[in-house]
Short mmCIF file of C-alpha atoms and ligand atoms in Angstrom, two decimals:
data_model
loop_
_atom_site.label_atom_id
_atom_site.label_comp_id
_atom_site.label_asym_id
_atom_site.label_seq_id
_atom_site.Cartn_x
_atom_site.Cartn_y
_atom_site.Cartn_z
CA MET A 24 -110.44 14.43 39.98
CA SER A 25 -112.61 17.38 38.97
CA TYR A 26 -111.43 19.63 36.18
CA ASN A 27 -112.29 23.20 35.34
CA ILE A 28 -112.79 23.27 31.59
CA ASN A 29 -112.97 26.84 30.28
CA ILE A 30 -115.64 27.23 27.63
CA THR A 31 -115.77 29.89 24.90
CA LYS A 32 -118.73 29.46 22.58
CA ILE A 33 -119.18 30.70 19.02
CA GLU A 34 -121.90 33.28 18.40
CA LYS A 35 -123.88 31.37 15.78
CA SER A 36 -123.71 27.64 15.11
CA LYS A 37 -123.18 26.43 11.51
CA VAL A 38 -125.35 23.37 12.14
CA SER A 39 -128.33 24.84 10.29
CA ASP A 40 -126.29 24.59 7.04
CA LEU A 41 -125.90 20.82 7.41
CA ASP A 42 -127.80 18.35 5.19
CA PHE A 43 -128.05 15.41 7.63
CA ASN A 44 -128.65 12.97 4.76
CA ASN A 45 -125.50 13.86 2.89
CA ILE A 46 -122.47 13.86 5.18
CA PRO A 47 -119.54 11.81 3.95
CA LEU A 48 -117.10 10.90 6.74
CA GLY A 49 -114.56 13.54 7.65
CA THR A 50 -115.78 16.40 5.50
CA THR A 51 -117.77 18.50 7.97
CA PHE A 52 -116.64 19.76 11.36
CA THR A 53 -118.67 21.08 14.27
CA ASP A 54 -118.37 24.53 15.83
CA HIS A 55 -116.01 23.79 18.73
CA MET A 56 -112.96 21.77 19.78
CA PHE A 57 -111.51 20.67 23.10
CA ILE A 58 -107.82 21.55 23.67
CA CYS A 59 -105.28 20.93 26.39
CA ASP A 60 -101.53 21.70 26.46
CA TYR A 61 -98.66 19.68 27.91
CA ASP A 62 -95.82 21.73 29.28
CA ASN A 63 -93.38 21.39 32.20
CA GLY A 64 -94.32 17.73 32.62
CA GLN A 65 -98.06 18.25 33.03
CA TRP A 66 -101.32 18.79 31.19
CA GLY A 67 -102.98 22.14 31.75
CA ASN A 68 -105.47 24.72 30.54
CA PRO A 69 -108.24 22.37 29.35
CA ARG A 70 -110.66 24.41 27.28
CA ILE A 71 -113.40 24.27 24.68
CA GLU A 72 -113.05 26.90 22.00
CA PRO A 73 -114.47 27.72 18.58
CA LEU A 74 -112.86 25.35 16.06
CA GLU A 75 -110.24 27.19 14.07
CA THR A 76 -106.82 26.68 12.50
CA ILE A 77 -103.90 26.43 14.94
CA PRO A 78 -100.64 28.25 14.15
CA THR A 79 -97.85 25.66 13.88
CA HIS A 80 -94.11 26.32 14.16
CA PRO A 81 -92.31 24.88 11.09
CA ALA A 82 -90.03 22.95 13.47
CA ALA A 83 -92.95 21.39 15.40
CA MET A 84 -91.60 17.92 16.17
CA ALA A 85 -94.70 16.01 15.04
CA LEU A 86 -94.06 17.27 11.50
CA HIS A 87 -90.52 15.87 11.47
CA TYR A 88 -90.42 12.84 13.77
CA GLY A 89 -94.05 11.78 13.70
CA GLN A 90 -95.03 11.88 17.36
CA ALA A 91 -98.73 11.93 16.55
CA ILE A 92 -101.42 9.51 17.75
CA PHE A 93 -105.18 9.49 17.51
CA GLU A 94 -108.43 7.82 18.47
CA GLY A 95 -111.72 7.35 16.66
CA MET A 96 -115.05 7.09 18.45
CA LYS A 97 -118.68 7.97 17.99
CA ALA A 98 -121.50 9.77 19.79
CA THR A 99 -125.06 8.76 18.96
CA VAL A 100 -128.47 9.76 20.33
CA ASP A 101 -131.00 7.60 22.15
CA LYS A 102 -134.69 7.57 21.19
CA ASP A 103 -135.31 10.68 23.33
CA GLY A 104 -132.48 12.60 21.65
CA ASN A 105 -129.99 12.26 24.53
CA PRO A 106 -126.37 11.98 23.39
CA MET A 107 -124.40 8.87 24.34
CA LEU A 108 -120.77 7.82 23.99
CA PHE A 109 -119.74 4.25 23.11
CA ARG A 110 -117.04 2.72 25.37
CA ALA A 111 -115.24 6.05 25.87
CA ASN A 112 -113.03 4.66 28.64
CA LYS A 113 -111.59 2.09 26.21
CA ASN A 114 -110.51 4.87 23.83
CA ALA A 115 -108.98 6.81 26.73
CA ALA A 116 -106.94 3.76 27.74
CA ARG A 117 -105.93 2.94 24.16
CA LEU A 118 -104.68 6.49 23.55
CA ASN A 119 -102.30 5.99 26.48
CA THR A 120 -101.11 2.62 25.15
CA SER A 121 -100.28 4.41 21.88
CA ALA A 122 -98.64 7.26 23.82
CA ASP A 123 -96.42 4.80 25.73
CA ARG A 124 -95.20 3.20 22.49
CA MET A 125 -94.48 6.57 20.87
CA GLY A 126 -92.66 8.07 23.86
CA MET A 127 -95.45 10.56 24.49
CA PRO A 128 -97.02 11.55 27.82
CA ASN A 129 -100.18 9.85 29.05
CA PHE A 130 -103.34 11.92 29.06
CA PRO A 131 -105.54 11.71 32.21
CA GLU A 132 -108.30 9.24 31.33
CA ASP A 133 -110.94 11.01 33.42
CA LEU A 134 -110.17 14.33 31.69
CA PHE A 135 -110.35 12.56 28.29
CA VAL A 136 -113.90 11.38 29.10
CA GLU A 137 -114.91 14.68 30.73
CA GLY A 138 -113.64 16.69 27.73
CA LEU A 139 -115.61 14.44 25.38
CA LYS A 140 -118.77 14.72 27.45
CA GLN A 141 -118.64 18.50 27.61
CA LEU A 142 -117.79 18.86 23.91
CA VAL A 143 -120.56 16.47 22.83
CA ASP A 144 -123.01 18.25 25.14
CA ILE A 145 -122.25 21.55 23.38
CA GLU A 146 -122.38 19.92 19.92
CA ARG A 147 -125.47 17.77 20.59
CA ASN A 148 -127.41 19.31 17.68
CA TRP A 149 -124.77 18.01 15.27
CA ILE A 150 -125.42 14.32 16.06
CA PRO A 151 -127.20 12.73 13.08
CA PRO A 152 -130.15 10.72 14.43
CA GLN A 153 -130.33 8.09 11.63
CA GLU A 154 -129.20 4.57 12.51
CA GLY A 155 -125.66 4.02 11.22
CA SER A 156 -124.92 7.77 11.26
CA ALA A 157 -123.11 9.40 14.19
CA LEU A 158 -121.00 12.25 15.41
CA TYR A 159 -117.48 10.92 14.77
CA LEU A 160 -115.08 12.10 17.48
CA ARG A 161 -111.38 12.40 16.86
CA PRO A 162 -109.23 12.80 20.00
CA PHE A 163 -105.55 13.19 19.06
CA MET A 164 -102.20 14.19 20.50
CA TYR A 165 -99.13 15.58 18.75
CA ALA A 166 -95.75 17.07 19.58
CA ASP A 167 -95.86 20.80 18.92
CA GLU A 168 -92.49 21.71 20.42
CA PRO A 169 -90.22 23.46 17.89
CA PHE A 170 -86.96 21.49 17.92
CA ILE A 171 -84.61 19.83 15.47
CA GLY A 172 -83.15 16.64 16.90
CA MET A 173 -84.20 13.14 17.83
CA ARG A 174 -85.74 12.90 21.27
CA ALA A 175 -89.19 12.92 22.82
CA ALA A 176 -90.79 16.34 22.66
CA THR A 177 -91.52 18.22 25.88
CA HIS A 178 -94.56 20.08 24.58
CA TYR A 179 -97.73 18.49 23.18
CA LYS A 180 -101.31 19.34 22.33
CA PHE A 181 -104.27 17.06 23.01
CA ILE A 182 -107.31 18.02 20.94
CA ILE A 183 -110.77 16.59 20.28
CA ILE A 184 -112.61 17.56 17.12
CA ALA A 185 -116.02 16.29 16.03
CA SER A 186 -117.33 15.49 12.58
CA PRO A 187 -120.86 14.28 11.82
CA SER A 188 -121.05 11.46 9.30
CA ASN A 189 -123.40 9.01 7.62
CA ALA A 190 -122.44 5.33 7.30
CA MET A 191 -119.08 4.94 5.53
CA TYR A 192 -119.90 2.02 3.20
CA SER A 193 -123.28 1.06 1.80
CA ASN A 194 -121.92 -1.70 -0.47
CA ARG A 195 -120.02 -4.89 0.19
CA ILE A 196 -116.30 -4.21 -0.10
CA LYS A 197 -113.36 -5.81 -1.88
CA LEU A 198 -109.97 -6.32 -0.22
CA TRP A 199 -106.55 -6.70 -1.78
CA ALA A 200 -104.25 -9.11 0.11
CA GLU A 201 -100.96 -7.23 -0.01
CA LYS A 202 -97.71 -9.19 -0.42
CA GLN A 203 -95.26 -6.47 -1.42
CA TYR A 204 -95.80 -3.89 1.31
CA ILE A 205 -96.36 -4.54 5.02
CA ARG A 206 -98.13 -2.59 7.75
CA ALA A 207 -96.43 -3.87 10.89
CA ALA A 208 -93.65 -6.15 12.05
CA ASN A 209 -92.95 -7.66 15.47
CA GLY A 210 -91.66 -5.00 17.80
CA GLY A 211 -92.94 -2.18 15.56
CA THR A 212 -95.77 0.25 16.13
CA GLY A 213 -98.63 -1.87 14.75
CA GLU A 214 -100.66 -1.87 17.95
CA ALA A 215 -100.37 1.91 18.39
CA LYS A 216 -102.91 4.15 16.71
CA ALA A 217 -100.03 6.19 15.37
CA ALA A 218 -100.42 8.60 12.47
CA GLY A 219 -97.35 7.08 10.78
CA ASN A 220 -99.02 3.66 10.49
CA TYR A 221 -101.70 5.26 8.36
CA ALA A 222 -99.18 7.31 6.35
CA ALA A 223 -97.32 4.14 5.38
CA ALA A 224 -100.60 2.58 4.23
CA ILE A 225 -101.56 5.35 1.83
CA ARG A 226 -99.46 4.31 -1.18
CA PRO A 227 -100.35 0.57 -0.99
CA THR A 228 -104.02 1.55 -0.61
CA GLU A 229 -103.83 3.75 -3.69
CA LEU A 230 -102.33 0.85 -5.65
CA ALA A 231 -105.07 -1.50 -4.39
CA LYS A 232 -107.73 1.03 -5.39
CA ALA A 233 -106.21 1.30 -8.85
CA LYS A 234 -106.76 -2.48 -9.15
CA GLY A 235 -110.44 -2.02 -8.20
CA TYR A 236 -110.24 -2.83 -4.48
CA ASP A 237 -111.51 -0.76 -1.54
CA GLN A 238 -108.91 -1.48 1.12
CA VAL A 239 -105.75 -3.47 1.73
CA LEU A 240 -105.74 -6.74 3.69
CA TRP A 241 -102.42 -6.71 5.56
CA LEU A 242 -100.35 -9.87 5.91
CA ASP A 243 -97.48 -10.58 8.30
CA ALA A 244 -94.07 -9.05 7.61
CA ASN A 245 -92.02 -12.29 7.51
CA GLU A 246 -93.96 -14.78 5.42
CA HIS A 247 -96.81 -12.75 3.93
CA ARG A 248 -99.19 -15.54 4.97
CA TYR A 249 -100.79 -14.58 8.26
CA ILE A 250 -103.68 -12.17 8.15
CA GLN A 251 -103.27 -9.12 10.41
CA GLU A 252 -105.95 -6.51 9.74
CA VAL A 253 -107.48 -4.35 7.01
CA GLY A 254 -106.74 -0.68 6.14
CA THR A 255 -109.14 0.87 8.65
CA MET A 256 -110.55 -2.20 10.40
CA ASN A 257 -110.02 -5.55 12.06
CA ILE A 258 -111.34 -8.66 10.32
CA PHE A 259 -113.56 -11.66 11.18
CA PHE A 260 -114.34 -14.87 9.27
CA MET A 261 -117.14 -17.38 9.88
CA ILE A 262 -116.08 -20.89 8.86
CA ASP A 263 -118.29 -23.89 9.51
CA GLY A 264 -120.46 -22.02 12.01
CA LYS A 265 -117.54 -20.68 14.09
CA PHE A 266 -115.84 -17.30 14.07
CA ILE A 267 -112.13 -16.60 13.91
CA THR A 268 -110.27 -13.29 14.05
CA PRO A 269 -106.51 -12.63 14.06
CA LYS A 270 -105.16 -12.73 17.57
CA ARG A 271 -103.45 -9.69 19.03
CA ASP A 272 -99.70 -10.14 18.90
CA GLY A 273 -98.57 -6.51 19.10
CA SER A 274 -98.91 -5.92 15.37
CA ILE A 275 -102.66 -5.36 15.07
CA LEU A 276 -104.86 -2.64 16.46
CA ASP A 277 -106.77 -3.46 19.63
CA GLY A 278 -110.03 -2.46 17.95
CA ILE A 279 -112.85 -1.37 20.22
CA THR A 280 -115.45 -2.49 17.67
CA ARG A 281 -113.45 -5.76 17.40
CA MET A 282 -113.65 -6.41 21.15
CA SER A 283 -117.35 -5.47 21.19
CA VAL A 284 -118.18 -7.77 18.27
CA ILE A 285 -116.41 -10.66 20.04
CA ASP A 286 -118.58 -10.02 23.13
CA VAL A 287 -121.80 -9.75 21.11
CA LEU A 288 -121.06 -12.91 19.09
CA ARG A 289 -120.26 -14.90 22.25
CA ASP A 290 -123.39 -13.53 23.90
CA LYS A 291 -125.40 -14.82 20.94
CA GLY A 292 -123.88 -18.27 21.50
CA TYR A 293 -121.20 -18.32 18.78
CA GLU A 294 -117.71 -19.64 19.33
CA VAL A 295 -115.08 -16.96 18.59
CA THR A 296 -111.39 -17.80 18.53
CA GLU A 297 -108.60 -15.24 18.39
CA THR A 298 -105.90 -17.08 16.49
CA MET A 299 -103.26 -17.00 13.73
CA ILE A 300 -105.08 -17.21 10.38
CA THR A 301 -103.38 -17.82 7.04
CA ILE A 302 -104.68 -16.47 3.77
CA ASP A 303 -104.47 -20.06 2.43
CA GLU A 304 -106.88 -21.27 5.11
CA ILE A 305 -109.41 -18.68 3.95
CA LYS A 306 -108.84 -19.64 0.31
CA THR A 307 -109.41 -23.32 1.13
CA ALA A 308 -112.55 -22.53 3.14
CA SER A 309 -113.91 -20.46 0.25
CA ARG A 310 -113.19 -23.26 -2.28
CA SER A 311 -114.79 -25.94 -0.08
CA GLY A 312 -117.86 -23.81 0.63
CA THR A 313 -117.26 -23.57 4.39
CA LEU A 314 -116.43 -19.83 4.38
CA GLN A 315 -119.82 -18.47 5.35
CA GLU A 316 -119.13 -14.82 6.20
CA ALA A 317 -116.29 -12.31 6.28
CA PHE A 318 -116.51 -8.79 7.61
CA GLY A 319 -114.41 -5.91 8.87
CA THR A 320 -114.99 -3.98 12.08
CA GLY A 321 -113.93 -0.44 12.96
CA THR A 322 -115.26 2.74 14.45
CA ALA A 323 -115.60 4.60 11.17
CA VAL A 324 -116.85 1.64 9.12
CA GLY A 325 -118.92 -0.05 11.84
CA ILE A 326 -119.31 -3.47 10.23
CA ALA A 327 -118.26 -3.71 6.58
CA TYR A 328 -119.34 -6.83 4.69
CA ILE A 329 -116.61 -8.31 2.51
CA GLN A 330 -117.44 -9.45 -1.01
CA GLU A 331 -114.09 -10.79 -2.13
CA ILE A 332 -110.36 -10.84 -1.44
CA GLY A 333 -107.97 -10.53 -4.34
CA LEU A 334 -104.43 -11.91 -4.29
CA ASP A 335 -101.91 -12.46 -7.07
CA GLY A 336 -104.37 -13.02 -9.88
CA GLU A 337 -106.76 -15.12 -7.79
CA VAL A 338 -109.99 -14.18 -6.07
CA ILE A 339 -111.38 -15.53 -2.80
CA HIS A 340 -115.14 -15.24 -3.01
CA VAL A 341 -117.32 -14.66 0.04
CA SER A 342 -121.04 -15.42 0.14
CA ASP A 343 -123.18 -12.36 -0.58
CA GLN A 344 -125.34 -13.08 2.49
CA SER A 345 -124.11 -12.08 5.95
CA PRO A 346 -126.97 -12.96 8.29
CA VAL A 347 -124.86 -13.18 11.45
CA ALA A 348 -122.81 -10.04 10.77
CA ASN A 349 -126.06 -8.27 9.97
CA ASP A 350 -127.58 -9.37 13.24
CA VAL A 351 -124.48 -8.24 15.17
CA ASN A 352 -124.58 -4.91 13.36
CA ASP A 353 -128.27 -4.49 14.29
CA THR A 354 -127.49 -5.32 17.92
CA LEU A 355 -124.64 -2.79 18.08
CA ASN A 356 -126.79 -0.11 16.44
CA ALA A 357 -129.66 -0.86 18.81
CA ILE A 358 -127.33 -0.50 21.82
CA LYS A 359 -125.89 2.74 20.42
CA THR A 360 -129.34 4.22 19.90
CA GLY A 361 -130.79 3.02 23.21
CA LYS A 362 -133.35 0.75 21.49
CA VAL A 363 -132.29 -2.24 23.58
CA GLU A 364 -130.99 -2.53 27.09
CA ASP A 365 -127.28 -1.71 27.39
CA LYS A 366 -126.57 -5.08 29.02
CA PHE A 367 -122.80 -4.74 28.57
CA ASN A 368 -122.79 -1.32 30.24
CA TRP A 369 -121.01 0.27 27.27
CA MET A 370 -122.83 3.56 26.90
CA THR A 371 -122.14 6.83 28.73
CA LYS A 372 -125.20 9.08 28.68
CA ILE A 373 -124.64 12.80 28.46
CA LYS A 374 -127.13 14.72 30.52
CA ASN A 375 -128.29 18.23 29.74
C1 COI B 32 -111.61 4.74 12.75
O1 COI B 32 -112.27 3.80 12.31
O2 COI B 32 -112.05 5.45 13.67
C2 COI B 32 -110.30 5.06 12.23
O3 COI B 32 -109.52 5.61 12.96
C3 COI B 32 -109.96 4.83 10.82
C4 COI B 32 -109.82 6.13 10.13
C5 COI B 32 -108.65 6.13 9.23
C6 COI B 32 -111.08 6.57 9.46
#
C-alpha cells in the first residue's frame, strides 16, 4: 500500500551543535519525529513533524494501565554516506507481537518501514559515521485515550523518534545473577517489548549497580536456576568450542541482534544451540576452564563482552579474551557499514 506522509520541516537543524565523538545513548534527539494516530479502529494521519513535547491528558490510559510498547533499532551509513536500516521488517513484526500481547492494535508493517525510511532520510546528517556509532531509532506505541477503567484503549499514538549515539559500553561488563526479583514468568509479558517489563527491572538494576555490577542477569521465576536474559540484552556462552543461548519459551525477548548473531555464528561454522541453561552449568564450565566466552547482544549495546557474573557471594569468571565475539561484532559492523557484502539481505538502503 502507498501512504501519503505529510512532512513539516523545522527551519534550522540543530545538528551543527552536535559533537559526534561525545554522544551518550539517549541524550540527544534529532529535529523531527514520525507520528500516526489510531482512532475509530484505524491508523491515520501519518506525518513527520518537528520534534516537540506532546500534550498528554492526565487520564491517558498508558499512564495508568501501562499499554506502552517500544522497539529499538539503528540506522548507519555505508562508505558513500548512504543511510541504511538493519532488519527493519523484523522490528515491525516484533512491535505487532508485543501489541498482540498487550491488547493493542497492530501497526501496518509497510507504514512502519516507510515512516522510518522517510524520517531517516530527513535526519541523514545526524547519523554518526564512526563504526559502532549509529542513529538509534525508537518506534513506540502508547494508549493516549483519557479513561479511568480497565479495558483496552481505543485511541493510541505510534511515534518514531531518533537519537544519535556512540557505542554504549567500551569496557567488559559485570552481571549480577538475580535470585530475589524476577523479570518474567510463564504466561507473562516477557516476550513483549513492553514498557512495564523495563519499569519492573529498574529497582533490581539499581541494587545490582550498588553492588558494583552493570546489569542484572535474569533467572527463571520458579527455581531461580535457568538463565533467561540480561537487563537490556540476550546472552550467549561459548563452552568447549560450541555456543549456547537460552531458548525462547515466551519469557525472553526475541532479540533481533540475538537472531542475527546466531546466523553469523552458524555461517562461520560454529554450532549454536538454543536451550535451557542453568547458572550452575556456567559456574561448572568456568571452574573447569571450558567457559571460553560470554557476551550479551542487543540493539543498544551491540555486543557486550562479559567479564564476570556475581551470585550470592561467588563470582563466575569469564576469560578476558573474546576472539569469536569480536569477530562476530566486526562482521555485524561491516555489514551495517556496507564494508562487506550484505549476504543475509538484512540492510534496507535509503535513497536520496
Ligand atoms: C535496545 O537495545 O534497543 C533496547 O531497547 C534496550 C534499551 C533499554 C536501551
